[in-house]
Coordinates of C-alpha atoms in Angstrom, one line a residue:
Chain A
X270 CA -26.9 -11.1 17.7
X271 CA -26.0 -13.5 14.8
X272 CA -25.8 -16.5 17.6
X273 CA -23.9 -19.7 15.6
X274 CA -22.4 -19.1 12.3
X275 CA -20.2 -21.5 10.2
X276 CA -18.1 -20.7 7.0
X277 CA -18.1 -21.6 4.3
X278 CA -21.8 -22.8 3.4
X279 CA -20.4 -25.1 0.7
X280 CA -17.5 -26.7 -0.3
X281 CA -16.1 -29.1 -2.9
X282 CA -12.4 -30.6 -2.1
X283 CA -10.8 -33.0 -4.0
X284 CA -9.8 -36.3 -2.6
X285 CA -6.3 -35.6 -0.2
X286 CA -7.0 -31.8 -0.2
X287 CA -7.1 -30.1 3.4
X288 CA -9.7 -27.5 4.6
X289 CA -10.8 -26.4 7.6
X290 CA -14.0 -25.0 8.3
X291 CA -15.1 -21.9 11.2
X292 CA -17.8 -22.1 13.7
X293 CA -18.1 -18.7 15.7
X294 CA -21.0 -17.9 18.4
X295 CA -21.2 -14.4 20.0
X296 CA -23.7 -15.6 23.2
X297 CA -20.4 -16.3 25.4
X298 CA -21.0 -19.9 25.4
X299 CA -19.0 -22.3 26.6
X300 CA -19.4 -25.3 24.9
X301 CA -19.5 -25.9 21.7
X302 CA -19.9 -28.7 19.5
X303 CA -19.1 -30.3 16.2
X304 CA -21.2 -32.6 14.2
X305 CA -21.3 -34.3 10.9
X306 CA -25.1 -35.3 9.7
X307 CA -25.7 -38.4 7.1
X308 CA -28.3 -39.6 5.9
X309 CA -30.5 -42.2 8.1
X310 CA -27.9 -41.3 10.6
X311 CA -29.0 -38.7 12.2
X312 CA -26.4 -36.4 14.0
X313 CA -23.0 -37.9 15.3
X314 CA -20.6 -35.8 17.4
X315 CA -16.8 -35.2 16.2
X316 CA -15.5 -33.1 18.6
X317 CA -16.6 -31.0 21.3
X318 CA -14.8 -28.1 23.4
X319 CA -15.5 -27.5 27.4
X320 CA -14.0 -24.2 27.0
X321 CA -11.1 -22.1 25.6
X322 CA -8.2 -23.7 25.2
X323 CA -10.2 -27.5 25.3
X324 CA -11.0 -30.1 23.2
X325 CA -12.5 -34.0 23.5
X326 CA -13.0 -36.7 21.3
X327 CA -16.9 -37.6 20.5
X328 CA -18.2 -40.5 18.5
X329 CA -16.5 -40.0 15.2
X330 CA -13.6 -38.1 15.5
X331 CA -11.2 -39.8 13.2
X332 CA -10.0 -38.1 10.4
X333 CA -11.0 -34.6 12.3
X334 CA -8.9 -32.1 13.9
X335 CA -10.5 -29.2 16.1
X336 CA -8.9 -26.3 18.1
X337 CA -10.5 -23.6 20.4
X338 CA -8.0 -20.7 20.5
X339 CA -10.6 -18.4 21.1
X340 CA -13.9 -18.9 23.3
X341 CA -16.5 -17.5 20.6
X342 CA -14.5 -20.2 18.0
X343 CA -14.4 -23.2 17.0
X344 CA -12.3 -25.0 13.9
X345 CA -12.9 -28.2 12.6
X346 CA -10.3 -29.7 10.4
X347 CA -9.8 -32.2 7.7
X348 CA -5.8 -33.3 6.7
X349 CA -6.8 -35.2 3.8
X350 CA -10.5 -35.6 2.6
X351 CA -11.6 -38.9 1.8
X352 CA -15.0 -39.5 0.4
X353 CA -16.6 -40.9 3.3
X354 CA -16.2 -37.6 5.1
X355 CA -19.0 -36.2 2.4
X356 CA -21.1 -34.8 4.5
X357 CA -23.2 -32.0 6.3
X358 CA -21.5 -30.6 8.8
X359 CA -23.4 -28.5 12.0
X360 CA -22.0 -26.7 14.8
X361 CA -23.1 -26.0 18.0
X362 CA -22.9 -23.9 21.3
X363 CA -24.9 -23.9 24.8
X364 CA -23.8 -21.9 27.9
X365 CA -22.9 -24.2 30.8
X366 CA -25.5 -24.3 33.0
X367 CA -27.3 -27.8 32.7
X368 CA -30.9 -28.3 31.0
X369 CA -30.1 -26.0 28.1
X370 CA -30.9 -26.1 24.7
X371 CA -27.9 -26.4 21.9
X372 CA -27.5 -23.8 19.3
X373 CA -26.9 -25.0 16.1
X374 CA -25.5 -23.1 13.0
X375 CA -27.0 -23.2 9.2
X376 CA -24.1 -26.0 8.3
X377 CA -21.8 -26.3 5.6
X378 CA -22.5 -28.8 3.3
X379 CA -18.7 -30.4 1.9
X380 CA -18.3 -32.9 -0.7
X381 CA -15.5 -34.8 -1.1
X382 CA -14.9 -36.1 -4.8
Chain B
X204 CA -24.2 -48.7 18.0
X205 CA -26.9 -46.5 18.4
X206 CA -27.9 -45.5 21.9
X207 CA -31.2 -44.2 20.9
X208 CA -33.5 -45.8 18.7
X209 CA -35.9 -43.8 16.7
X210 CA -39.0 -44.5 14.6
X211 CA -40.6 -44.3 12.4
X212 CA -38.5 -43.2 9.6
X213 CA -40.6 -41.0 8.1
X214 CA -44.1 -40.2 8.1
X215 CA -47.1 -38.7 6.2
X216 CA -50.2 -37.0 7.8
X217 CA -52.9 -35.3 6.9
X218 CA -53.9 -32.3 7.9
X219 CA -55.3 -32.1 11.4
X220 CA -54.1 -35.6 12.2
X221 CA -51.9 -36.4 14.7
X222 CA -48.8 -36.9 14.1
X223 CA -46.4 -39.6 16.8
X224 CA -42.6 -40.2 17.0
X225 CA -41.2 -42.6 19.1
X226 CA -37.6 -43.4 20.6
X227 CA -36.3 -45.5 22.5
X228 CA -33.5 -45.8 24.9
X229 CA -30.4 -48.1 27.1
X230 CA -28.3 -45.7 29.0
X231 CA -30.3 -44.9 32.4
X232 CA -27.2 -42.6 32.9
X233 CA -29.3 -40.3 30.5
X234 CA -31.1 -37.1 31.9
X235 CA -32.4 -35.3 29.8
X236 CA -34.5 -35.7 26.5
X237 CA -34.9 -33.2 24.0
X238 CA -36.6 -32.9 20.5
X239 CA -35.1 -30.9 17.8
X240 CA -36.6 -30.0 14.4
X241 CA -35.1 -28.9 11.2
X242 CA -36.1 -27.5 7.8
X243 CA -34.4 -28.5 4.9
X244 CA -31.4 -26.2 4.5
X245 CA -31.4 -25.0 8.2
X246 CA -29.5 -26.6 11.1
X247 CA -31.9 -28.2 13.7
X248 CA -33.6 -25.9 17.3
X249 CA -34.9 -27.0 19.6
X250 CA -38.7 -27.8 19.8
X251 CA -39.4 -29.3 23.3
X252 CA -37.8 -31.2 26.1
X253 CA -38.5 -33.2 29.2
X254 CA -36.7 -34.5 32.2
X255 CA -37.2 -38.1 33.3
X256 CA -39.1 -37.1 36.5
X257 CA -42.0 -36.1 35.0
X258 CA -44.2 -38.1 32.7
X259 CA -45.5 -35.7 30.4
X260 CA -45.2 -31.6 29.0
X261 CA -47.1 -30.1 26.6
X262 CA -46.6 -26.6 24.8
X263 CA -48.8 -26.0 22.8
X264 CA -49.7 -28.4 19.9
X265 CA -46.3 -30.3 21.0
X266 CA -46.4 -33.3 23.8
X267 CA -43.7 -35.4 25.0
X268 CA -44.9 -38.4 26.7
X269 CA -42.2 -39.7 28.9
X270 CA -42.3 -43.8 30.4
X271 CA -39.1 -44.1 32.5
X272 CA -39.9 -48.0 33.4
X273 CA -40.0 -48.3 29.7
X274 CA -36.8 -46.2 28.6
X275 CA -39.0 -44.5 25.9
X276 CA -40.5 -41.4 25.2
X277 CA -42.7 -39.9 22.2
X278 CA -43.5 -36.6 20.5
X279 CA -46.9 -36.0 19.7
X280 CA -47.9 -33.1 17.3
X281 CA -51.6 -32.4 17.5
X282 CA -54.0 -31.1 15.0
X283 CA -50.8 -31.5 12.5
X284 CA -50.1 -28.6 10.0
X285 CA -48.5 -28.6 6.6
X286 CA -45.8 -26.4 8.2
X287 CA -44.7 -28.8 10.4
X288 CA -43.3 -30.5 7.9
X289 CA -39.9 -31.1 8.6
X290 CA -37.2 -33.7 10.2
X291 CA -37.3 -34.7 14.0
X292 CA -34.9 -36.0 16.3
X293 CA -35.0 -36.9 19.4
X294 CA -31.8 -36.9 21.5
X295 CA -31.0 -37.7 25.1
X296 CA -28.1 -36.3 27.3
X297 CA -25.8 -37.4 30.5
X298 CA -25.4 -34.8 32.7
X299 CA -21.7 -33.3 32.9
X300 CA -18.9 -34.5 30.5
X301 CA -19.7 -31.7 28.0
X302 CA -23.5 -32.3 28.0
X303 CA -23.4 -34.0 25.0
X304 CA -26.5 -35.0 23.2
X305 CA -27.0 -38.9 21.5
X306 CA -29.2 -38.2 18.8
X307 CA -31.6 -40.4 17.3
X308 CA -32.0 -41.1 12.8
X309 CA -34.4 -38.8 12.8
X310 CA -38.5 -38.8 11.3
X311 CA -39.1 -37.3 8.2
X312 CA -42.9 -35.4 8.5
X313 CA -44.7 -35.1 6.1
X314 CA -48.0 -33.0 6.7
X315 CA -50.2 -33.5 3.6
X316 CA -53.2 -30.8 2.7

């Protein structure tokens, strides 16, 4: 059971360069979240998923592009990378029944020069 | 805007000190408040959470004191330990939607020998 995972760990894009990066969970969760973490800023949420086939706008999403073809994953995507999208990036599952914790993944850590 | 003040930003104990976080809130839509902590390199898990009918849980070393009149709430780490050193957030949640959590900046412990 490897719960959350996300790949890659690290990345380095060039300003304008496209990526997308893969959060997969094997607990059958329903939800799952992505979020970017800054510094002083704590986490903010780009996009979250309801379920297969879903996906909803959170605080930041601009710039971001997700998609949940499959239940146990969830892609985040960046078009163009600008430098303000430098970031740690965490993603995270829970099953749907209320009061229960979020799983988060080790994060991938992008810069964007 | 952030819907959930935390503070301090960081903080340094000694050993066997006690160790207090405090956050603050404006949504009363919110339902459920949970404290996650994370290692440097690791994404955040959960430590301990409360609902807002009850004013107080302890497990273990960890206490959440809860004051709904107030909209705040506080972790307390007893009898503090160089390995809790680490980053806390607190975070609150509105039931259905996604359950999405608002995190707080987070604290920055540090648990000095």
């Amino acid at each position: 059971n490897a719960g959350v995972t996300q790949t890659p760990k690290f990345r380095v894009l060039k300003t304008g360069q496209s990526m997308t990066l893969l959060c997969a969970q094997d607990m059958n969760h329903e939800y799952m979240y992505w979020y970017r973490q800054d510094p002083g800023m704590g986490l903010r949420l780009i996009h979250y998923s309801v379920g297969e086939g879903t996906t909803a706008k959170g605080e930041v999403p601009d710039g971001y592009n997700v998609s949940r073809l499959k239940k146990q994953n969830f892609l985040l995507g960046l078009e163009s990378a600008a430098p303000s999208q430098t970031s740690v990036y965490f993603c995270a599952s829970t099953p749907i029944m209320a009061y229960n914790e979020q799983f988060f993944g080790p994060g991938t850590r992008l810069t964007v020069l | 805007q952030q819907q959930v003040k935390q503070s301090p930003q960081s903080l340094i104990v000694q050993k066997g000190g006690i160790s207090i976080i405090n956050c603050a809130y404006e949504n009363t839509a919110f339902d459920y408040f949970p404290w996650y902590q994370q290692f440097p390199g690791k994404g955040p898990a959960l430590l301990i959470a409360i609902r807002p009918d009850v004013s107080e849980k302890k497990e273990g070393r960890f206490t959440i004191s809860f004051n709904k009149s107030a909209k705040q709430f506080s972790l307390h780490i007893m009898d503090s330990q160089p390995g809790d050193s680490a980053t806390y957030f607190c975070a609150a949640r509105i039931t259905g939607g996604g359950n999405k959590l608002t995190f707080g900046t987070g604290t920055q412990l540090k648990v000095e020998l």
